[in-house]
Amino acid sequence: RRLIICGKGHALDIWNGGYGIVKGVVDNVFHDYRGLDFKEQGICPSCLRTKSIGEAGIWDWSLITSFTQQGHDTIRCSEGDCINMRSLCLISNQEMPKLSYEHHDNDSELNVKDYLPKVVLVGLWDGDKDKPKIIFCGSGFIMDKKRGFIMTAAHVLIQIKDKKDFGKDYYGKEKRRVVIGIIPDDGNDGTQVVFRYFAKIIAKDKKMEGEKCCQIDACVLQITSRMKCDVDGNGDSCGEQEEHVIMTSNMENEKLKEMKILKGNCEINQPVHFIGFNQGGEGLRAAGEVMNRNFDFAKGYVIASKIEGNGATTKYSLCPVAETVVYSRFFVGHSGGPCINIEGKVIGMVCRNDPFEKNRCYLVPCADLRYLHAQAKSTLKNRRGLPKDKIKMKTI
């Protein structure tokens, strides 16, 4: 038989709100009852978000206490879910680990406006002859101004949820193109983008095509051409613009500004900012009613610098190897946008939020972003090495 003590809410509130009293009484009864053999276990909180108590993973209570005392970073439950040390300390009501980042009085002094020209609106434009328009949009950021590279979320431009067309660029449609909206750096205080460039996917998770799964929800774009005139509104007329091809060697003429990706890992409790373009509705306008081209941001802090996935590679789905966890409000449309620390370095890229805890957000870690950047540079280098008769040119 099992006697289960459970509570719902933030761990500190649960312990202080009566859970600790109930557990203490139960412990006293069990220890005072002679001849009773029992085993104390902890239940995985990650499993409880999606499973019943009977199906959730467990640990021996002694393992939890020894784990936190020995200072390990993460531990897996019997069902394969990964929990960090900070979470286990909250579960077992032990002393919290020392935070690796201490807040300072100047933590709020980050001037978000400095990053306006570096963050972009990424749209998937459908050239359907009946009604050409942008059908999907998300956020992104310029991460290599010399080569015209932009980082964004893979799910904005690539099918990673359904079996049909899984892993195919532009959701498997040839007439679709990537358009890039940028906030003009003209000395004004404007926060609204205009559509200026076309781009193409140059690097993504290779497992999408091989093993038919996505372990990194990110991709790298390269700017290929500039529209003759900037386009505002919903971007429906992007396809009507005359284009001027931009060679990589001439990319510096665009005077792009880039964001730097953090080298190493971020720190627990570090304050951060999400930057992007909210498409979840504004004021009296419902989500999807009109495209929002105005820059906005949200504040938060790092909960876990790196949590590992369960190691499974389920076909036709997202199954990340590792993610960074941040406590912050998540806005629809921020997917692909940068999450930056107080120094302005990108610690990860916004990917998704927890379906049960709306303020718990997941990032593609900076290590994966650096990997895709290197892959994009390699791809570009190899293309330059091809004989001219092997390079497919598209007349615009």
PDB file of C-alpha atoms in Angstrom, residues 19-301:
ATOM      1  CA  TYR A  19       2.507  20.467   3.741  1.00  0.00           C
ATOM      2  CA  GLY A  20       5.471  20.385   6.127  1.00  0.00           C
ATOM      3  CA  ILE A  21       3.169  20.030   9.140  1.00  0.00           C
ATOM      4  CA  VAL A  22       1.255  17.123   7.589  1.00  0.00           C
ATOM      5  CA  LYS A  23       4.458  15.348   6.564  1.00  0.00           C
ATOM      6  CA  GLY A  24       5.925  15.816  10.038  1.00  0.00           C
ATOM      7  CA  VAL A  25       2.868  14.236  11.673  1.00  0.00           C
ATOM      8  CA  VAL A  26       2.943  11.278   9.264  1.00  0.00           C
ATOM      9  CA  ASP A  27       6.677  10.790   9.892  1.00  0.00           C
ATOM     10  CA  ASN A  28       6.106  10.695  13.665  1.00  0.00           C
ATOM     11  CA  VAL A  29       3.303   8.117  13.339  1.00  0.00           C
ATOM     12  CA  PHE A  30       5.351   5.852  11.095  1.00  0.00           C
ATOM     13  CA  HIS A  31       8.447   5.995  13.284  1.00  0.00           C
ATOM     14  CA  ASP A  32       6.491   5.402  16.501  1.00  0.00           C
ATOM     15  CA  TYR A  33       4.563   2.432  15.105  1.00  0.00           C
ATOM     16  CA  ARG A  34       6.566  -0.652  16.082  1.00  0.00           C
ATOM     17  CA  GLY A  35       7.101  -3.461  13.608  1.00  0.00           C
ATOM     18  CA  LEU A  36       6.145  -1.383  10.575  1.00  0.00           C
ATOM     19  CA  ASP A  37       8.509  -1.545   7.607  1.00  0.00           C
ATOM     20  CA  PHE A  38       8.134   1.331   5.154  1.00  0.00           C
ATOM     21  CA  LYS A  39      10.081   3.066   2.422  1.00  0.00           C
ATOM     22  CA  GLU A  40       9.903   6.788   1.749  1.00  0.00           C
ATOM     23  CA  GLN A  41       9.971   7.981  -1.870  1.00  0.00           C
ATOM     24  CA  GLY A  42       9.802  11.254  -3.742  1.00  0.00           C
ATOM     25  CA  ILE A  43       7.631  11.656  -6.843  1.00  0.00           C
ATOM     26  CA  CYS A  44       8.970  13.436  -9.937  1.00  0.00           C
ATOM     27  CA  PRO A  45       7.237  16.830 -10.381  1.00  0.00           C
ATOM     28  CA  SER A  46       8.018  16.845 -14.090  1.00  0.00           C
ATOM     29  CA  CYS A  47       6.094  13.595 -14.573  1.00  0.00           C
ATOM     30  CA  LEU A  48       3.127  14.934 -12.592  1.00  0.00           C
ATOM     31  CA  ARG A  49       2.528  17.597 -15.244  1.00  0.00           C
ATOM     32  CA  THR A  50       1.500  14.956 -17.770  1.00  0.00           C
ATOM     33  CA  LYS A  51       0.921  11.693 -15.845  1.00  0.00           C
ATOM     34  CA  SER A  52      -1.090  10.367 -12.963  1.00  0.00           C
ATOM     35  CA  ILE A  53       0.655   9.756  -9.614  1.00  0.00           C
ATOM     36  CA  GLY A  54       0.684   6.012 -10.249  1.00  0.00           C
ATOM     37  CA  GLU A  55       2.534   6.492 -13.556  1.00  0.00           C
ATOM     38  CA  ALA A  56       5.009   9.155 -12.373  1.00  0.00           C
ATOM     39  CA  GLY A  57       8.682   8.445 -11.821  1.00  0.00           C
ATOM     40  CA  ILE A  58      10.044   8.080  -8.273  1.00  0.00           C
ATOM     41  CA  TRP A  59      13.248   8.237  -6.207  1.00  0.00           C
ATOM     42  CA  ASP A  60      14.150   6.802  -2.839  1.00  0.00           C
ATOM     43  CA  TRP A  61      14.116   9.674  -0.351  1.00  0.00           C
ATOM     44  CA  SER A  62      17.628   8.817   0.796  1.00  0.00           C
ATOM     45  CA  LEU A  63      18.832   9.205  -2.798  1.00  0.00           C
ATOM     46  CA  ILE A  64      17.360  12.711  -2.972  1.00  0.00           C
ATOM     47  CA  THR A  65      19.116  13.856   0.185  1.00  0.00           C
ATOM     48  CA  SER A  66      22.476  12.330  -0.759  1.00  0.00           C
ATOM     49  CA  PHE A  67      22.195  13.780  -4.270  1.00  0.00           C
ATOM     50  CA  THR A  68      21.781  17.344  -3.049  1.00  0.00           C
ATOM     51  CA  GLN A  69      24.523  16.990  -0.433  1.00  0.00           C
ATOM     52  CA  GLN A  70      27.017  15.728  -3.022  1.00  0.00           C
ATOM     53  CA  GLY A  71      26.320  18.707  -5.318  1.00  0.00           C
ATOM     54  CA  HIS A  72      25.325  16.901  -8.539  1.00  0.00           C
ATOM     55  CA  ASP A  73      23.742  19.091 -11.234  1.00  0.00           C
ATOM     56  CA  THR A  74      20.936  16.835 -12.505  1.00  0.00           C
ATOM     57  CA  ILE A  75      19.280  13.492 -11.812  1.00  0.00           C
ATOM     58  CA  ARG A  76      16.820  11.342 -13.754  1.00  0.00           C
ATOM     59  CA  CYS A  77      13.668   9.777 -12.362  1.00  0.00           C
ATOM     60  CA  SER A  78      12.637   6.175 -13.083  1.00  0.00           C
ATOM     61  CA  GLU A  79      10.694   7.396 -16.145  1.00  0.00           C
ATOM     62  CA  GLY A  80      13.686   9.202 -17.622  1.00  0.00           C
ATOM     63  CA  ASP A  81      12.765  12.815 -16.834  1.00  0.00           C
ATOM     64  CA  CYS A  82      15.650  15.044 -15.791  1.00  0.00           C
ATOM     65  CA  ILE A  83      15.467  17.259 -12.655  1.00  0.00           C
ATOM     66  CA  ASN A  84      18.084  19.780 -11.537  1.00  0.00           C
ATOM     67  CA  MET A  85      19.514  20.146  -8.034  1.00  0.00           C
ATOM     68  CA  ARG A  86      17.645  23.372  -7.296  1.00  0.00           C
ATOM     69  CA  SER A  87      14.301  21.677  -7.964  1.00  0.00           C
ATOM     70  CA  LEU A  88      15.167  18.697  -5.773  1.00  0.00           C
ATOM     71  CA  CYS A  89      16.147  20.984  -2.900  1.00  0.00           C
ATOM     72  CA  LEU A  90      12.701  22.569  -3.135  1.00  0.00           C
ATOM     73  CA  ILE A  91      10.985  19.167  -3.274  1.00  0.00           C
ATOM     74  CA  SER A  92      12.799  17.877  -0.177  1.00  0.00           C
ATOM     75  CA  ASN A  93      12.786  21.231   1.673  1.00  0.00           C
ATOM     76  CA  GLN A  94      16.549  21.213   2.022  1.00  0.00           C
ATOM     77  CA  GLU A  95      18.787  24.256   2.052  1.00  0.00           C
ATOM     78  CA  MET A  96      18.858  25.863  -1.371  1.00  0.00           C
ATOM     79  CA  PRO A  97      22.100  25.647  -3.335  1.00  0.00           C
ATOM     80  CA  LYS A  98      24.098  28.845  -3.500  1.00  0.00           C
ATOM     81  CA  LEU A  99      23.009  30.834  -6.524  1.00  0.00           C
ATOM     82  CA  SER A 100      25.760  31.198  -9.096  1.00  0.00           C
ATOM     83  CA  TYR A 101      24.576  34.699  -9.930  1.00  0.00           C
ATOM     84  CA  GLU A 102      23.915  37.414  -7.361  1.00  0.00           C
ATOM     85  CA  HIS A 103      21.637  40.288  -8.369  1.00  0.00           C
ATOM     86  CA  HIS A 104      23.128  43.777  -8.397  1.00  0.00           C
ATOM     87  CA  ASP A 105      21.508  47.170  -8.224  1.00  0.00           C
ATOM     88  CA  ASN A 106      22.360  47.915 -11.854  1.00  0.00           C
ATOM     89  CA  ASP A 107      20.756  44.764 -13.255  1.00  0.00           C
ATOM     90  CA  SER A 108      17.805  46.773 -14.581  1.00  0.00           C
ATOM     91  CA  GLU A 109      19.987  49.221 -16.532  1.00  0.00           C
ATOM     92  CA  LEU A 110      20.026  47.224 -19.783  1.00  0.00           C
ATOM     93  CA  ASN A 111      18.944  49.607 -22.539  1.00  0.00           C
ATOM     94  CA  VAL A 112      16.766  47.403 -24.716  1.00  0.00           C
ATOM     95  CA  LYS A 113      16.612  50.079 -27.431  1.00  0.00           C
ATOM     96  CA  ASP A 114      20.269  49.399 -28.211  1.00  0.00           C
ATOM     97  CA  TYR A 115      19.175  46.077 -29.698  1.00  0.00           C
ATOM     98  CA  LEU A 116      16.382  47.346 -31.974  1.00  0.00           C
ATOM     99  CA  PRO A 117      18.344  47.044 -35.270  1.00  0.00           C
ATOM    100  CA  LYS A 118      19.634  43.584 -34.304  1.00  0.00           C
ATOM    101  CA  VAL A 119      16.276  41.846 -33.827  1.00  0.00           C
ATOM    102  CA  VAL A 120      14.186  40.975 -36.887  1.00  0.00           C
ATOM    103  CA  LEU A 121      10.698  39.833 -37.806  1.00  0.00           C
ATOM    104  CA  VAL A 122      10.812  36.593 -39.805  1.00  0.00           C
ATOM    105  CA  GLY A 123       7.897  35.775 -42.098  1.00  0.00           C
ATOM    106  CA  LEU A 124       7.058  32.857 -44.384  1.00  0.00           C
ATOM    107  CA  TRP A 125       5.573  34.456 -47.494  1.00  0.00           C
ATOM    108  CA  ASP A 126       3.305  32.311 -49.657  1.00  0.00           C
ATOM    109  CA  GLY A 127       3.276  33.297 -53.323  1.00  0.00           C
ATOM    110  CA  ASP A 128      -0.124  31.778 -54.020  1.00  0.00           C
ATOM    111  CA  LYS A 129      -1.439  33.524 -57.155  1.00  0.00           C
ATOM    112  CA  ASP A 130      -4.899  34.056 -55.658  1.00  0.00           C
ATOM    113  CA  LYS A 131      -3.820  35.695 -52.410  1.00  0.00           C
ATOM    114  CA  PRO A 132      -0.088  36.067 -51.769  1.00  0.00           C
ATOM    115  CA  LYS A 133       0.576  36.795 -48.112  1.00  0.00           C
ATOM    116  CA  ILE A 134       2.712  36.030 -45.054  1.00  0.00           C
ATOM    117  CA  ILE A 135       1.216  32.903 -43.472  1.00  0.00           C
ATOM    118  CA  PHE A 136       3.577  32.353 -40.505  1.00  0.00           C
ATOM    119  CA  CYS A 137       5.793  34.749 -38.622  1.00  0.00           C
ATOM    120  CA  GLY A 138       8.150  34.742 -35.679  1.00  0.00           C
ATOM    121  CA  SER A 139      11.167  36.610 -34.377  1.00  0.00           C
ATOM    122  CA  GLY A 140      14.880  36.278 -35.069  1.00  0.00           C
ATOM    123  CA  PHE A 141      18.184  38.065 -34.617  1.00  0.00           C
ATOM    124  CA  ILE A 142      21.213  38.927 -36.734  1.00  0.00           C
ATOM    125  CA  MET A 143      24.087  36.793 -35.498  1.00  0.00           C
ATOM    126  CA  ASP A 144      26.684  37.305 -38.259  1.00  0.00           C
ATOM    127  CA  LYS A 145      26.600  40.667 -40.055  1.00  0.00           C
ATOM    128  CA  LYS A 146      29.546  39.789 -42.302  1.00  0.00           C
ATOM    129  CA  ARG A 147      27.717  36.842 -43.886  1.00  0.00           C
ATOM    130  CA  GLY A 148      24.153  38.067 -43.426  1.00  0.00           C
ATOM    131  CA  PHE A 149      23.211  35.203 -41.081  1.00  0.00           C
ATOM    132  CA  ILE A 150      20.005  35.331 -39.053  1.00  0.00           C
ATOM    133  CA  MET A 151      18.969  32.865 -36.351  1.00  0.00           C
ATOM    134  CA  THR A 152      15.319  31.936 -35.856  1.00  0.00           C
ATOM    135  CA  ALA A 153      13.150  29.065 -34.633  1.00  0.00           C
ATOM    136  CA  ALA A 154      12.914  26.111 -36.998  1.00  0.00           C
ATOM    137  CA  HIS A 155       9.178  25.640 -36.421  1.00  0.00           C
ATOM    138  CA  VAL A 156       8.474  29.060 -37.948  1.00  0.00           C
ATOM    139  CA  LEU A 157       9.740  27.878 -41.345  1.00  0.00           C
ATOM    140  CA  ILE A 158      10.039  24.072 -41.192  1.00  0.00           C
ATOM    141  CA  GLN A 159       7.501  21.336 -40.467  1.00  0.00           C
ATOM    142  CA  ILE A 160       8.574  19.621 -37.235  1.00  0.00           C
ATOM    143  CA  LYS A 161       5.234  18.471 -35.800  1.00  0.00           C
ATOM    144  CA  ASP A 162       3.501  16.283 -38.401  1.00  0.00           C
ATOM    145  CA  LYS A 163       4.639  13.284 -40.421  1.00  0.00           C
ATOM    146  CA  LYS A 164       3.593  14.869 -43.702  1.00  0.00           C
ATOM    147  CA  ASP A 165       6.431  17.033 -45.056  1.00  0.00           C
ATOM    148  CA  PHE A 166       8.382  16.582 -41.807  1.00  0.00           C
ATOM    149  CA  GLY A 167      11.723  18.371 -41.936  1.00  0.00           C
ATOM    150  CA  LYS A 168      10.973  20.075 -45.241  1.00  0.00           C
ATOM    151  CA  ASP A 169      11.870  23.721 -45.653  1.00  0.00           C
ATOM    152  CA  TYR A 170       8.975  26.143 -46.015  1.00  0.00           C
ATOM    153  CA  TYR A 171       6.554  23.363 -45.059  1.00  0.00           C
ATOM    154  CA  GLY A 172       7.198  21.604 -48.381  1.00  0.00           C
ATOM    155  CA  LYS A 173       5.896  24.359 -50.679  1.00  0.00           C
ATOM    156  CA  GLU A 174       8.144  25.673 -53.473  1.00  0.00           C
ATOM    157  CA  LYS A 175       6.415  29.041 -53.891  1.00  0.00           C
ATOM    158  CA  ARG A 176       7.074  30.081 -50.322  1.00  0.00           C
ATOM    159  CA  ARG A 177       9.924  32.416 -49.396  1.00  0.00           C
ATOM    160  CA  VAL A 178      11.399  33.910 -46.254  1.00  0.00           C
ATOM    161  CA  VAL A 179      10.984  37.659 -45.779  1.00  0.00           C
ATOM    162  CA  ILE A 180      12.880  39.660 -43.178  1.00  0.00           C
ATOM    163  CA  GLY A 181      11.543  42.730 -41.427  1.00  0.00           C
ATOM    164  CA  ILE A 182      14.073  45.041 -39.818  1.00  0.00           C
ATOM    165  CA  ILE A 183      13.793  48.207 -37.715  1.00  0.00           C
ATOM    166  CA  PRO A 184      15.525  50.965 -39.734  1.00  0.00           C
ATOM    167  CA  ASP A 185      18.588  52.311 -37.959  1.00  0.00           C
ATOM    168  CA  ASP A 186      18.057  55.885 -39.126  1.00  0.00           C
ATOM    169  CA  GLY A 187      18.672  57.720 -35.881  1.00  0.00           C
ATOM    170  CA  ASN A 188      14.995  57.843 -34.953  1.00  0.00           C
ATOM    171  CA  ASP A 189      13.345  56.132 -31.996  1.00  0.00           C
ATOM    172  CA  GLY A 190      11.081  53.976 -34.151  1.00  0.00           C
ATOM    173  CA  THR A 191      10.255  50.473 -32.940  1.00  0.00           C
ATOM    174  CA  GLN A 192       8.387  49.219 -36.016  1.00  0.00           C
ATOM    175  CA  VAL A 193       9.879  46.974 -38.697  1.00  0.00           C
ATOM    176  CA  VAL A 194       9.645  47.278 -42.450  1.00  0.00           C
ATOM    177  CA  PHE A 195      10.124  44.285 -44.720  1.00  0.00           C
ATOM    178  CA  ARG A 196      13.416  44.761 -46.554  1.00  0.00           C
ATOM    179  CA  TYR A 197      15.087  41.425 -47.366  1.00  0.00           C
ATOM    180  CA  PHE A 198      14.513  37.938 -48.723  1.00  0.00           C
ATOM    181  CA  ALA A 199      16.480  35.093 -47.132  1.00  0.00           C
ATOM    182  CA  LYS A 200      16.939  31.327 -47.379  1.00  0.00           C
ATOM    183  CA  ILE A 201      17.586  28.514 -44.928  1.00  0.00           C
ATOM    184  CA  ILE A 202      21.263  27.608 -44.908  1.00  0.00           C
ATOM    185  CA  ALA A 203      21.623  25.434 -41.766  1.00  0.00           C
ATOM    186  CA  LYS A 204      19.314  23.328 -39.593  1.00  0.00           C
ATOM    187  CA  ASP A 205      19.293  20.171 -37.471  1.00  0.00           C
ATOM    188  CA  LYS A 206      20.494  17.397 -39.793  1.00  0.00           C
ATOM    189  CA  LYS A 207      18.439  14.804 -37.923  1.00  0.00           C
ATOM    190  CA  MET A 208      15.275  16.239 -39.462  1.00  0.00           C
ATOM    191  CA  GLU A 209      16.091  14.559 -42.763  1.00  0.00           C
ATOM    192  CA  GLY A 210      17.952  11.502 -41.475  1.00  0.00           C
ATOM    193  CA  GLU A 211      16.231  10.235 -38.330  1.00  0.00           C
ATOM    194  CA  LYS A 212      13.054  12.273 -38.935  1.00  0.00           C
ATOM    195  CA  CYS A 213      13.197  13.997 -35.560  1.00  0.00           C
ATOM    196  CA  CYS A 214      14.129  17.508 -34.463  1.00  0.00           C
ATOM    197  CA  GLN A 215      16.617  17.907 -31.620  1.00  0.00           C
ATOM    198  CA  ILE A 216      17.370  21.599 -32.224  1.00  0.00           C
ATOM    199  CA  ASP A 217      14.404  23.887 -32.860  1.00  0.00           C
ATOM    200  CA  ALA A 218      16.516  26.508 -34.620  1.00  0.00           C
ATOM    201  CA  CYS A 219      17.804  27.279 -38.086  1.00  0.00           C
ATOM    202  CA  VAL A 220      20.154  29.772 -39.729  1.00  0.00           C
ATOM    203  CA  LEU A 221      19.016  32.010 -42.584  1.00  0.00           C
ATOM    204  CA  GLN A 222      21.176  33.947 -45.015  1.00  0.00           C
ATOM    205  CA  ILE A 223      20.021  37.187 -46.580  1.00  0.00           C
ATOM    206  CA  THR A 224      19.985  36.764 -50.373  1.00  0.00           C
ATOM    207  CA  SER A 225      18.393  39.911 -51.801  1.00  0.00           C
ATOM    208  CA  ARG A 226      17.010  43.340 -50.936  1.00  0.00           C
ATOM    209  CA  MET A 227      13.675  44.705 -52.061  1.00  0.00           C
ATOM    210  CA  LYS A 228      13.829  47.893 -54.102  1.00  0.00           C
ATOM    211  CA  CYS A 229      11.484  49.599 -51.621  1.00  0.00           C
ATOM    212  CA  ASP A 230      10.751  48.779 -48.007  1.00  0.00           C
ATOM    213  CA  VAL A 231       7.327  47.208 -47.476  1.00  0.00           C
ATOM    214  CA  ASP A 232       5.117  47.955 -44.482  1.00  0.00           C
ATOM    215  CA  GLY A 233       1.678  46.699 -43.470  1.00  0.00           C
ATOM    216  CA  ASN A 234       1.173  42.934 -43.379  1.00  0.00           C
ATOM    217  CA  GLY A 235       3.832  42.391 -46.046  1.00  0.00           C
ATOM    218  CA  ASP A 236       1.419  41.015 -48.635  1.00  0.00           C
ATOM    219  CA  SER A 237       3.080  43.001 -51.420  1.00  0.00           C
ATOM    220  CA  CYS A 238       6.607  41.713 -50.789  1.00  0.00           C
ATOM    221  CA  GLY A 239       6.421  39.571 -53.932  1.00  0.00           C
ATOM    222  CA  GLU A 240       5.666  42.585 -56.103  1.00  0.00           C
ATOM    223  CA  GLN A 241       8.980  44.248 -55.307  1.00  0.00           C
ATOM    224  CA  GLU A 242      11.934  44.318 -57.657  1.00  0.00           C
ATOM    225  CA  GLU A 243      14.888  42.568 -56.014  1.00  0.00           C
ATOM    226  CA  HIS A 244      18.580  43.261 -55.928  1.00  0.00           C
ATOM    227  CA  VAL A 245      20.772  40.236 -55.223  1.00  0.00           C
ATOM    228  CA  ILE A 246      23.261  40.710 -52.393  1.00  0.00           C
ATOM    229  CA  MET A 247      26.510  38.802 -52.702  1.00  0.00           C
ATOM    230  CA  THR A 248      28.150  37.755 -49.442  1.00  0.00           C
ATOM    231  CA  SER A 249      31.183  39.846 -50.314  1.00  0.00           C
ATOM    232  CA  ASN A 250      28.942  42.933 -50.469  1.00  0.00           C
ATOM    233  CA  MET A 251      26.945  42.217 -47.299  1.00  0.00           C
ATOM    234  CA  GLU A 252      28.894  44.842 -45.332  1.00  0.00           C
ATOM    235  CA  ASN A 253      27.250  47.538 -47.463  1.00  0.00           C
ATOM    236  CA  GLU A 254      23.952  46.767 -45.689  1.00  0.00           C
ATOM    237  CA  LYS A 255      25.458  47.988 -42.416  1.00  0.00           C
ATOM    238  CA  LEU A 256      23.799  45.244 -40.394  1.00  0.00           C
ATOM    239  CA  LYS A 257      24.273  45.040 -36.622  1.00  0.00           C
ATOM    240  CA  GLU A 258      24.759  41.691 -34.903  1.00  0.00           C
ATOM    241  CA  MET A 259      24.242  40.132 -31.488  1.00  0.00           C
ATOM    242  CA  LYS A 260      26.962  38.065 -29.863  1.00  0.00           C
ATOM    243  CA  ILE A 261      26.216  34.551 -28.611  1.00  0.00           C
ATOM    244  CA  LEU A 262      27.485  33.752 -25.127  1.00  0.00           C
ATOM    245  CA  LYS A 263      30.549  31.534 -24.935  1.00  0.00           C
ATOM    246  CA  GLY A 264      30.064  28.968 -22.196  1.00  0.00           C
ATOM    247  CA  ASN A 265      26.870  28.561 -20.164  1.00  0.00           C
ATOM    248  CA  CYS A 266      24.567  31.053 -18.489  1.00  0.00           C
ATOM    249  CA  GLU A 267      24.153  31.199 -14.713  1.00  0.00           C
ATOM    250  CA  ILE A 268      21.238  30.285 -12.461  1.00  0.00           C
ATOM    251  CA  ASN A 269      19.170  33.275 -11.258  1.00  0.00           C
ATOM    252  CA  GLN A 270      20.717  35.544 -13.886  1.00  0.00           C
ATOM    253  CA  PRO A 271      18.292  38.292 -15.030  1.00  0.00           C
ATOM    254  CA  VAL A 272      17.446  38.145 -18.724  1.00  0.00           C
ATOM    255  CA  HIS A 273      15.284  39.816 -21.364  1.00  0.00           C
ATOM    256  CA  PHE A 274      13.219  38.215 -24.136  1.00  0.00           C
ATOM    257  CA  ILE A 275      13.102  40.410 -27.255  1.00  0.00           C
ATOM    258  CA  GLY A 276      10.763  39.924 -30.192  1.00  0.00           C
ATOM    259  CA  PHE A 277       7.435  40.706 -31.830  1.00  0.00           C
ATOM    260  CA  ASN A 278       4.285  39.717 -29.968  1.00  0.00           C
ATOM    261  CA  GLN A 279       1.632  38.161 -32.235  1.00  0.00           C
ATOM    262  CA  GLY A 280      -0.752  37.229 -29.437  1.00  0.00           C
ATOM    263  CA  GLY A 281      -3.038  40.227 -29.907  1.00  0.00           C
ATOM    264  CA  GLU A 282      -2.843  43.757 -28.572  1.00  0.00           C
ATOM    265  CA  GLY A 283      -5.511  45.888 -26.916  1.00  0.00           C
ATOM    266  CA  LEU A 284      -8.857  45.174 -28.574  1.00  0.00           C
ATOM    267  CA  ARG A 285      -7.240  43.297 -31.472  1.00  0.00           C
ATOM    268  CA  ALA A 286      -7.337  39.519 -31.260  1.00  0.00           C
ATOM    269  CA  ALA A 287      -4.398  37.269 -32.123  1.00  0.00           C
ATOM    270  CA  GLY A 288      -4.010  36.922 -35.896  1.00  0.00           C
ATOM    271  CA  GLU A 289      -6.238  39.876 -36.693  1.00  0.00           C
ATOM    272  CA  VAL A 290      -3.295  42.015 -37.727  1.00  0.00           C
ATOM    273  CA  MET A 291       0.461  41.450 -37.872  1.00  0.00           C
ATOM    274  CA  ASN A 292       2.305  43.223 -35.082  1.00  0.00           C
ATOM    275  CA  ARG A 293       5.468  44.893 -36.375  1.00  0.00           C
ATOM    276  CA  ASN A 294       6.315  46.652 -33.112  1.00  0.00           C
ATOM    277  CA  PHE A 295       9.240  45.486 -31.023  1.00  0.00           C
ATOM    278  CA  ASP A 296       8.603  44.504 -27.394  1.00  0.00           C
ATOM    279  CA  PHE A 297      10.295  42.597 -24.584  1.00  0.00           C
ATOM    280  CA  ALA A 298       9.745  40.659 -21.357  1.00  0.00           C
ATOM    281  CA  LYS A 299      11.943  40.294 -18.274  1.00  0.00           C
ATOM    282  CA  GLY A 300      12.775  37.091 -16.434  1.00  0.00           C
ATOM    283  CA  TYR A 301      15.540  35.067 -14.839  1.00  0.00           C
TER     284      TYR A 301
END
